mmCIF file of C-alpha atoms (C1' of nucleotides) in Angstrom:
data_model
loop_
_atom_site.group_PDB
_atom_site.id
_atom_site.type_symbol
_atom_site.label_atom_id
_atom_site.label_comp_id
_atom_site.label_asym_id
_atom_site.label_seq_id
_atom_site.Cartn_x
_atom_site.Cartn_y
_atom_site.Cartn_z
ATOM 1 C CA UNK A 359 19.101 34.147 13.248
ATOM 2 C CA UNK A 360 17.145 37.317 11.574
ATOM 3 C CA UNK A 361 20.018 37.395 9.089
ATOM 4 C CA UNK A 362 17.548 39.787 6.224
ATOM 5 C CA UNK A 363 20.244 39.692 3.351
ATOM 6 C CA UNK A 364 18.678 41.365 0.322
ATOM 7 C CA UNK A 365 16.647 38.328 -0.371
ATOM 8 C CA UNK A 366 13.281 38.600 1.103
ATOM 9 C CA UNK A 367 13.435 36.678 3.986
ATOM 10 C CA UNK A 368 11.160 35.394 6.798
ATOM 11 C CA UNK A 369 10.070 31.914 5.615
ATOM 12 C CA UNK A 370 12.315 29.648 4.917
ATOM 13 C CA UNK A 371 11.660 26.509 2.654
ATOM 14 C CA UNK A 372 12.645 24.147 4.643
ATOM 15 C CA UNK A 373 10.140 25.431 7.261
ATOM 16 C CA UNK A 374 7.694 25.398 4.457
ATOM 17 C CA UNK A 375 8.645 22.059 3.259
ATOM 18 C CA UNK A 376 8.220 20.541 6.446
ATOM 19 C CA UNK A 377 5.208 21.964 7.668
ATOM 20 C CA UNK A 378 3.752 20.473 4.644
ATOM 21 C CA UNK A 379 5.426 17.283 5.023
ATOM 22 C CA UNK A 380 1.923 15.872 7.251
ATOM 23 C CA UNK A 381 -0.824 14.734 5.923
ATOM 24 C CA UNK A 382 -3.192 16.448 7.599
ATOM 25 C CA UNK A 383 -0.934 20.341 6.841
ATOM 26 C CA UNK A 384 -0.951 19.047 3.906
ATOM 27 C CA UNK A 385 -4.574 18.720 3.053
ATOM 28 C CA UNK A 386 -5.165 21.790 4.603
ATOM 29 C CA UNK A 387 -3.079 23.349 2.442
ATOM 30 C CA UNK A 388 -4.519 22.139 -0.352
ATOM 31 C CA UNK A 389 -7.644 22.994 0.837
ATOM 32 C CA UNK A 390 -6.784 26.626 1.143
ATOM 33 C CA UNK A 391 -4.952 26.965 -1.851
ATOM 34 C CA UNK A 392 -7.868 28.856 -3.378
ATOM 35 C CA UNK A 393 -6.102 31.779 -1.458
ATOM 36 C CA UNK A 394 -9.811 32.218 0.110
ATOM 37 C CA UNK A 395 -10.163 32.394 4.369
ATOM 38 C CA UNK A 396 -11.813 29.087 5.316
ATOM 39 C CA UNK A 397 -13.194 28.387 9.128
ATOM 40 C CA UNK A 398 -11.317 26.569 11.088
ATOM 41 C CA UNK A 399 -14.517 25.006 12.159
ATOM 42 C CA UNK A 400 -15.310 24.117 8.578
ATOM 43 C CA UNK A 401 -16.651 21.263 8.134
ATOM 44 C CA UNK A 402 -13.512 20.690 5.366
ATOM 45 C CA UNK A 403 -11.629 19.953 8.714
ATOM 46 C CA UNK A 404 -13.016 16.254 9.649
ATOM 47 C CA UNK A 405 -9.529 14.606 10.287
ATOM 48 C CA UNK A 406 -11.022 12.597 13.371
ATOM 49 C CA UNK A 407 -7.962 14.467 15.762
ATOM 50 C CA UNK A 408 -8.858 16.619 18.767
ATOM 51 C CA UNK A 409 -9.958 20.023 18.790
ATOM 52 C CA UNK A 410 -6.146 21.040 20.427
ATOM 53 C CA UNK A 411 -4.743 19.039 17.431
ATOM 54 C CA UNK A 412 -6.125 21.154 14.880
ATOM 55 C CA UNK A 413 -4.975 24.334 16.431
ATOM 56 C CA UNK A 414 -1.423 22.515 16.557
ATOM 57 C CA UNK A 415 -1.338 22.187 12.972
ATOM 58 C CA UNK A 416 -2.841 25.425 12.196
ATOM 59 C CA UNK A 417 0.174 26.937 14.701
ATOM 60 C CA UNK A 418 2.455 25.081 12.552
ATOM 61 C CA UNK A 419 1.311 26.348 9.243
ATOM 62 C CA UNK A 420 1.242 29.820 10.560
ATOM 63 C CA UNK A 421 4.953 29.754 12.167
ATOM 64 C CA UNK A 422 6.382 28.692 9.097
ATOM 65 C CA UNK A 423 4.558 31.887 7.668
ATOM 66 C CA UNK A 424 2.395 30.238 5.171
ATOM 67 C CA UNK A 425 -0.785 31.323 6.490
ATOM 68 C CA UNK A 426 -2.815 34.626 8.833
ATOM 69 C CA UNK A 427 -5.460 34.112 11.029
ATOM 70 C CA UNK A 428 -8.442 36.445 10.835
ATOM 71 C CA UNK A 429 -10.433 36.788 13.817
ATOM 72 C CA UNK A 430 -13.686 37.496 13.479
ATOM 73 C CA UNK A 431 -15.713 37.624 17.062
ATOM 74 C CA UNK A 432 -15.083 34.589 18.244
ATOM 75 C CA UNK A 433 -14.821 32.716 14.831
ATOM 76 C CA UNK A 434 -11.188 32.709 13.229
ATOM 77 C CA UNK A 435 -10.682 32.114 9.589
ATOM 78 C CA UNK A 436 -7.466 31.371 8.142
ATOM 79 C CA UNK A 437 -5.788 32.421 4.841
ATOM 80 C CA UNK A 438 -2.722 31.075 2.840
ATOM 81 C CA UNK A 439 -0.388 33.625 1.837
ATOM 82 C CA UNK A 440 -0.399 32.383 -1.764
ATOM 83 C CA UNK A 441 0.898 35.581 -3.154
ATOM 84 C CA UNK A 442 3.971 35.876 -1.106
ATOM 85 C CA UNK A 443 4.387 31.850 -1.298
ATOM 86 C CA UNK A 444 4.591 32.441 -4.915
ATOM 87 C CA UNK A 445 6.588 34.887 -4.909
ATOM 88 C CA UNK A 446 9.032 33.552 -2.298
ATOM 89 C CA UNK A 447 8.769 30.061 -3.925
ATOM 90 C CA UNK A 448 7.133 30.111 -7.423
ATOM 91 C CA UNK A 449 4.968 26.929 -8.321
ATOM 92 C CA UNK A 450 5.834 25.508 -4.903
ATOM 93 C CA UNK A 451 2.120 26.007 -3.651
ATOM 94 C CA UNK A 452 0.881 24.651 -7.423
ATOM 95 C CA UNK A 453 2.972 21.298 -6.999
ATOM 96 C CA UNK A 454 1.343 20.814 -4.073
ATOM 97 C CA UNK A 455 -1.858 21.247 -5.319
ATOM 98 C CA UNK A 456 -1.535 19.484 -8.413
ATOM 99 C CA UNK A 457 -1.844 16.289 -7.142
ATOM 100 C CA UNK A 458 -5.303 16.431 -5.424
ATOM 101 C CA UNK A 459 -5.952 18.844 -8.748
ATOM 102 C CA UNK A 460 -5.057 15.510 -10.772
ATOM 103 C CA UNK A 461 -8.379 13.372 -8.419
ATOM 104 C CA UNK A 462 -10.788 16.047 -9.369
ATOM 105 C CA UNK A 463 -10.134 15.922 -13.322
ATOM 106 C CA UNK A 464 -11.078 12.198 -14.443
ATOM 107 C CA UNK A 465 -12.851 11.766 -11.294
ATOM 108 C CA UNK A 466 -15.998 14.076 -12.937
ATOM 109 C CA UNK A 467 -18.123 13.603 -16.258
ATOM 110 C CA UNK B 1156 9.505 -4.395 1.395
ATOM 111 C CA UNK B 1157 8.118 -4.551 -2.203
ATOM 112 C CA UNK B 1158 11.169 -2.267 -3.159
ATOM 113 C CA UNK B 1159 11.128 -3.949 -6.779
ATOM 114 C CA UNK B 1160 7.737 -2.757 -7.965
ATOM 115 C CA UNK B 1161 9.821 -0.007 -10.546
ATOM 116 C CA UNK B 1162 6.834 1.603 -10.793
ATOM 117 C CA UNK B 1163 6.684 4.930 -8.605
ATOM 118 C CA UNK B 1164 2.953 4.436 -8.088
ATOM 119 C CA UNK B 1165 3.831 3.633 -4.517
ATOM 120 C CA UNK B 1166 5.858 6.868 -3.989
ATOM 121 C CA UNK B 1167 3.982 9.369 -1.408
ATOM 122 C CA UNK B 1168 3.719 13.254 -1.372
ATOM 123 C CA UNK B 1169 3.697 13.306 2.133
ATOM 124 C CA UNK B 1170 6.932 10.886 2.022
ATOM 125 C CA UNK B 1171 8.676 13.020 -0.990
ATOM 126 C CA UNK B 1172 7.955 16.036 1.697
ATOM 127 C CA UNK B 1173 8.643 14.545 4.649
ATOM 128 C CA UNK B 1174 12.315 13.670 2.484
ATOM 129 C CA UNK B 1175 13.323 17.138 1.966
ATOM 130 C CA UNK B 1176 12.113 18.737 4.989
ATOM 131 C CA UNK B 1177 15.363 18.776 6.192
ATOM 132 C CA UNK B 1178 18.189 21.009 5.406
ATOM 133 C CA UNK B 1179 20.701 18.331 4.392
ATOM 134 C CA UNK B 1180 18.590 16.053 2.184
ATOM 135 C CA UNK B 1181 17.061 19.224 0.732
ATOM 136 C CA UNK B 1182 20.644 20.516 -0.309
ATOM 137 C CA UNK B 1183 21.330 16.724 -1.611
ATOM 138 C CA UNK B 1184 18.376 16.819 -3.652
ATOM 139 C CA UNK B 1185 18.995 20.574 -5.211
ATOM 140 C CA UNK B 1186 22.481 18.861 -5.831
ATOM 141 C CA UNK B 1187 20.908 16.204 -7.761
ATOM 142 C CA UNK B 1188 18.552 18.319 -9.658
ATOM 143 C CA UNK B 1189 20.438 17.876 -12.938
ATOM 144 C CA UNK B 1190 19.531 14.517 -13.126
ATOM 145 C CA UNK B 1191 22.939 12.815 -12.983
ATOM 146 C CA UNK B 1192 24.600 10.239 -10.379
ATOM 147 C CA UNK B 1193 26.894 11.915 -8.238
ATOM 148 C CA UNK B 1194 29.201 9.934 -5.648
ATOM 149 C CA UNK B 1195 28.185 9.894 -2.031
ATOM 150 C CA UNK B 1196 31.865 10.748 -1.441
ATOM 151 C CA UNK B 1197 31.841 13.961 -3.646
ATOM 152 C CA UNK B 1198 33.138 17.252 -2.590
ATOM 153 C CA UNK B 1199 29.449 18.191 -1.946
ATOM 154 C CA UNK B 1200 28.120 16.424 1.112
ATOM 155 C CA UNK B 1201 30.388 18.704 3.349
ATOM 156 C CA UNK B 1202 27.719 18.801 6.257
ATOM 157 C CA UNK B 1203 30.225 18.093 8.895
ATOM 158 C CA UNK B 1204 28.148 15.027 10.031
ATOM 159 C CA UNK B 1205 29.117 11.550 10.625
ATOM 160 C CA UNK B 1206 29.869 9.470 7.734
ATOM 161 C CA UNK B 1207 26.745 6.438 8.825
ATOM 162 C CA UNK B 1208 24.213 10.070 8.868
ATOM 163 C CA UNK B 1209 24.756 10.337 5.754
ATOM 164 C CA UNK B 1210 23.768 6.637 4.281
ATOM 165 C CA UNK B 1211 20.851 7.467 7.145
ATOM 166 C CA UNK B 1212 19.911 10.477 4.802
ATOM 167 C CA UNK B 1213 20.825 8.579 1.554
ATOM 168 C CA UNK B 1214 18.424 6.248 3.125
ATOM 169 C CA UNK B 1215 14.985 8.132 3.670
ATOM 170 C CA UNK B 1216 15.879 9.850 0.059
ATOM 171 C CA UNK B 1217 15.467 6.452 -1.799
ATOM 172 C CA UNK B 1218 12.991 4.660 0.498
ATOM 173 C CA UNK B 1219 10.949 7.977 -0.354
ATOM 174 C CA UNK B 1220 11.371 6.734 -3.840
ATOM 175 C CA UNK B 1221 13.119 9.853 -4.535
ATOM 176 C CA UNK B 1222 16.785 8.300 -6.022
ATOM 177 C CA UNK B 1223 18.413 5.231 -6.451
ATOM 178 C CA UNK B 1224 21.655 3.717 -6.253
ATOM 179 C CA UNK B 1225 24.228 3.008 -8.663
ATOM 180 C CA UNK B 1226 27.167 0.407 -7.293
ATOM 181 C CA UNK B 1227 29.863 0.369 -9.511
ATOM 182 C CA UNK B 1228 32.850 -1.490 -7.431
ATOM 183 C CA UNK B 1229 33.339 -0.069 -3.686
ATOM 184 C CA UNK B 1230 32.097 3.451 -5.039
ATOM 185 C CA UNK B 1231 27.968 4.266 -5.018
ATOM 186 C CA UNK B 1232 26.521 6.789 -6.967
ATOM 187 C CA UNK B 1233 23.366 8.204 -6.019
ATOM 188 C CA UNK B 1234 20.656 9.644 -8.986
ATOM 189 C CA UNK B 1235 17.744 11.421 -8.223
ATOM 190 C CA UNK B 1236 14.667 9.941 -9.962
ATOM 191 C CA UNK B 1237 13.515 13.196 -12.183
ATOM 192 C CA UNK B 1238 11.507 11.656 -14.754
ATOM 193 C CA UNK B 1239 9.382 9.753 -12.491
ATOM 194 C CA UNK B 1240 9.218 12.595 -10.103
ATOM 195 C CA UNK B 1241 8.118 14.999 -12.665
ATOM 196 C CA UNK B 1242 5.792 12.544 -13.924
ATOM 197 C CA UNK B 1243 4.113 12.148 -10.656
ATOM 198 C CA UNK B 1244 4.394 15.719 -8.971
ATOM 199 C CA UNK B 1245 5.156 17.642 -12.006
ATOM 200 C CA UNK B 1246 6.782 21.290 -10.960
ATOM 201 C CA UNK B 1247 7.680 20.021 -7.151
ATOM 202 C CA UNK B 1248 11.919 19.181 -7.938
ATOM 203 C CA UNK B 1249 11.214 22.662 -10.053
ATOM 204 C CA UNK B 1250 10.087 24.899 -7.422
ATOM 205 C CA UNK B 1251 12.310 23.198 -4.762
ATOM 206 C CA UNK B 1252 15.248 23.880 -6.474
ATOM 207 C CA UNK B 1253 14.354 27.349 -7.904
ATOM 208 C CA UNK B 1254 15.338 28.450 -4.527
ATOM 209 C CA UNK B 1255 19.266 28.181 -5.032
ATOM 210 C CA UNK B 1256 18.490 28.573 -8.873
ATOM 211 C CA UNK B 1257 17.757 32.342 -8.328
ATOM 212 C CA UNK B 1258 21.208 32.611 -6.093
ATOM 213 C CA UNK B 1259 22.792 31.428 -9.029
ATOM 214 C CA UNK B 1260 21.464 33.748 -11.405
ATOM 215 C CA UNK B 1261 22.577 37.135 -10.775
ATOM 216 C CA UNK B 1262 25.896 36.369 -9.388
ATOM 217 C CA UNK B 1263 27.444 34.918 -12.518
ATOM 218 C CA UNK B 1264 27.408 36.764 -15.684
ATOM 219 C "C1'" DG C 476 -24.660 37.235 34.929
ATOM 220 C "C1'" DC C 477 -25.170 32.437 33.038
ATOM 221 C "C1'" DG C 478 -24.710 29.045 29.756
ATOM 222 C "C1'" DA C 479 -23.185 27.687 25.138
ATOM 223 C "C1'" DT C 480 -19.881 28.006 21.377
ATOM 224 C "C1'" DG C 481 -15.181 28.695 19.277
ATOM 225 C "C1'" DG C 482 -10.509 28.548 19.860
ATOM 226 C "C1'" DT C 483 -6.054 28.625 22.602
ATOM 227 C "C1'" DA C 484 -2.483 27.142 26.245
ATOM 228 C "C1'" DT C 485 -0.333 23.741 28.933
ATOM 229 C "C1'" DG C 486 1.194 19.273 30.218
ATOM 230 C "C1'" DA C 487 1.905 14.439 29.319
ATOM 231 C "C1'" DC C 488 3.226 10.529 26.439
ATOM 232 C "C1'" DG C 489 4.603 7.400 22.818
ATOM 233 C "C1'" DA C 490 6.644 7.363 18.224
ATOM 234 C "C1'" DA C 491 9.721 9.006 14.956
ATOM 235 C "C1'" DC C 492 13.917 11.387 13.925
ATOM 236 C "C1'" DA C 493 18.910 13.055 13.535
ATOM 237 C "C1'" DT C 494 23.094 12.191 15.224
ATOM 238 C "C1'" DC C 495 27.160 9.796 16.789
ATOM 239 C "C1'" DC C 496 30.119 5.752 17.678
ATOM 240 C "C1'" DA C 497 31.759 1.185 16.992
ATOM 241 C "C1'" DA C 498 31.797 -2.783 14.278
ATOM 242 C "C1'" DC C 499 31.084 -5.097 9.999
ATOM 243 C "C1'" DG C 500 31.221 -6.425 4.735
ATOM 244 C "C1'" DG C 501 32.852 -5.765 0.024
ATOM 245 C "C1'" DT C 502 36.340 -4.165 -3.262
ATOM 246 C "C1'" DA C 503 41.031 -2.431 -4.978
ATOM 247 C "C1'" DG C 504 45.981 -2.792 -4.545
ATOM 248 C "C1'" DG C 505 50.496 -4.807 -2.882
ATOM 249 C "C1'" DC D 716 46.564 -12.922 2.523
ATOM 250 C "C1'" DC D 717 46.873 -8.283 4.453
ATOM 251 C "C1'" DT D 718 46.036 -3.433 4.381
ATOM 252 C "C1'" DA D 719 43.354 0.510 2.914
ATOM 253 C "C1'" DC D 720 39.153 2.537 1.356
ATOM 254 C "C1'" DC D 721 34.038 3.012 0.770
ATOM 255 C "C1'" DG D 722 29.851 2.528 2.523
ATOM 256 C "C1'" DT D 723 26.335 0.004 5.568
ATOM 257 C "C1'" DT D 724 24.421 -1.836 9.890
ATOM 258 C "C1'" DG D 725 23.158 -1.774 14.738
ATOM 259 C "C1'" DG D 726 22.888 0.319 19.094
ATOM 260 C "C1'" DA D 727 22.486 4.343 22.077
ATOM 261 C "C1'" DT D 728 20.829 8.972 22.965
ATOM 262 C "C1'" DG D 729 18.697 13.369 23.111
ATOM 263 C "C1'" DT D 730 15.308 15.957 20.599
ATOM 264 C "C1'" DT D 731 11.284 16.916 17.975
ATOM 265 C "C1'" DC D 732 6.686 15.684 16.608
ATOM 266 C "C1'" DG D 733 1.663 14.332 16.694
ATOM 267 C "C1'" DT D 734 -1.842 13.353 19.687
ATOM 268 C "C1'" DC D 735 -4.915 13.718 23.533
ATOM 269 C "C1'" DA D 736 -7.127 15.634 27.827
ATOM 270 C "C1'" DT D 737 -7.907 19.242 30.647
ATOM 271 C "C1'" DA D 738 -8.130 23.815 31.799
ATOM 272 C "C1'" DC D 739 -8.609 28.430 30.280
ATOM 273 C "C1'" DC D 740 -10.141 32.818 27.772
ATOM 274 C "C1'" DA D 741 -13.253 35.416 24.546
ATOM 275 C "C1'" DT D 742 -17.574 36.089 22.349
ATOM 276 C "C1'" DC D 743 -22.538 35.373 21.412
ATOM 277 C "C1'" DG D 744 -27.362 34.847 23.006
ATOM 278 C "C1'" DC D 745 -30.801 35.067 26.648
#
DNA sequence: GCGATGGTATGACGAACATCCAACGGTAGG
DNA sequence: CCTACCGTTGGATGTTCGTCATACCATCGC
């Protein structure tokens, strides 16, 4: 591994791709697409799934370098790293999010 | 089943993720980017796996609604699904194959 | 210090997955 | 019809994944 040719390296897609590939990552992801830290005790997180389940997914998402943790006390937020996502892998992070962009417009008015 | 509904109303971003989050159907689907059928005996599915895990990747690509198959004699010809794809999750085949787009670029004059 | 809150670490378990191997079915050619 | 080729199907297997439950650590408030 650690083979840092002159592209930028790190995260690879197809750690992106399938740490997105859950519904639940997924959502999150959406959620935090705003590229504003959200709680992880939000009350955006209501999957019905344990407490350990959460910081599973949350693990996952952060190994596969798509999001930091900010600790604050004992309250962590957590952060998507939409710049370098879109720089690594441009309108990746926008396809995702188009589709629950598509539910909000139609939905309103 | 219902695989004869045509319409890709049924078709899943958590499936289409879960499809290429894996390095092999992610390289067939970057190979199929340009819209065309290619063989499933081509030159280009040199993964140095079995034969059947390929019709198993084949497999999850289409019941993702991500391709279908053209039989034309003993030979099948796989086609990835771009227009509907683009129409549903406009940008996503984009972004995931802008990855070995920008390796192109650059090397070739 | 004690209790409450917020989050992590570990272990277990069933389901899904990727892979291989062997056998099968359909088509082209002699 | 028989052989060769192309691709699928089914079974077996080891691994990864998602989930839970419990235990554990850190911080806040009294």
């Amino acid at each position: 591994m650690a083979s840092d040719e002159g592209v930028p390296s790190g995260v690879d897609l197809v750690d992106v791709l399938r740490a997105v590939a859950d519904p639940i990552r997924l959502r999150i992801v959406q959620t935090l697409a705003d590229g504003r830290p959200h709680g992880k005790c939000g009350a955006h997180w209501d999957f019905g799934v344990h407490k350990s389940t959460m910081t599973h997914h949350f693990r996952i998402l952060r190994e596969a370098g798509m999001t930091r943790t900010i600790v604050t006390g004992r309250t962590h937020s957590i952060q998507l790293c939409r710049d370098e996502l879109d720089a690594r892998f441009p309108g990746l992070i926008e396809a995702l999010t188009v589709d629950c962009r598509a539910r909000s417009v139609g939905t309103t008015g």
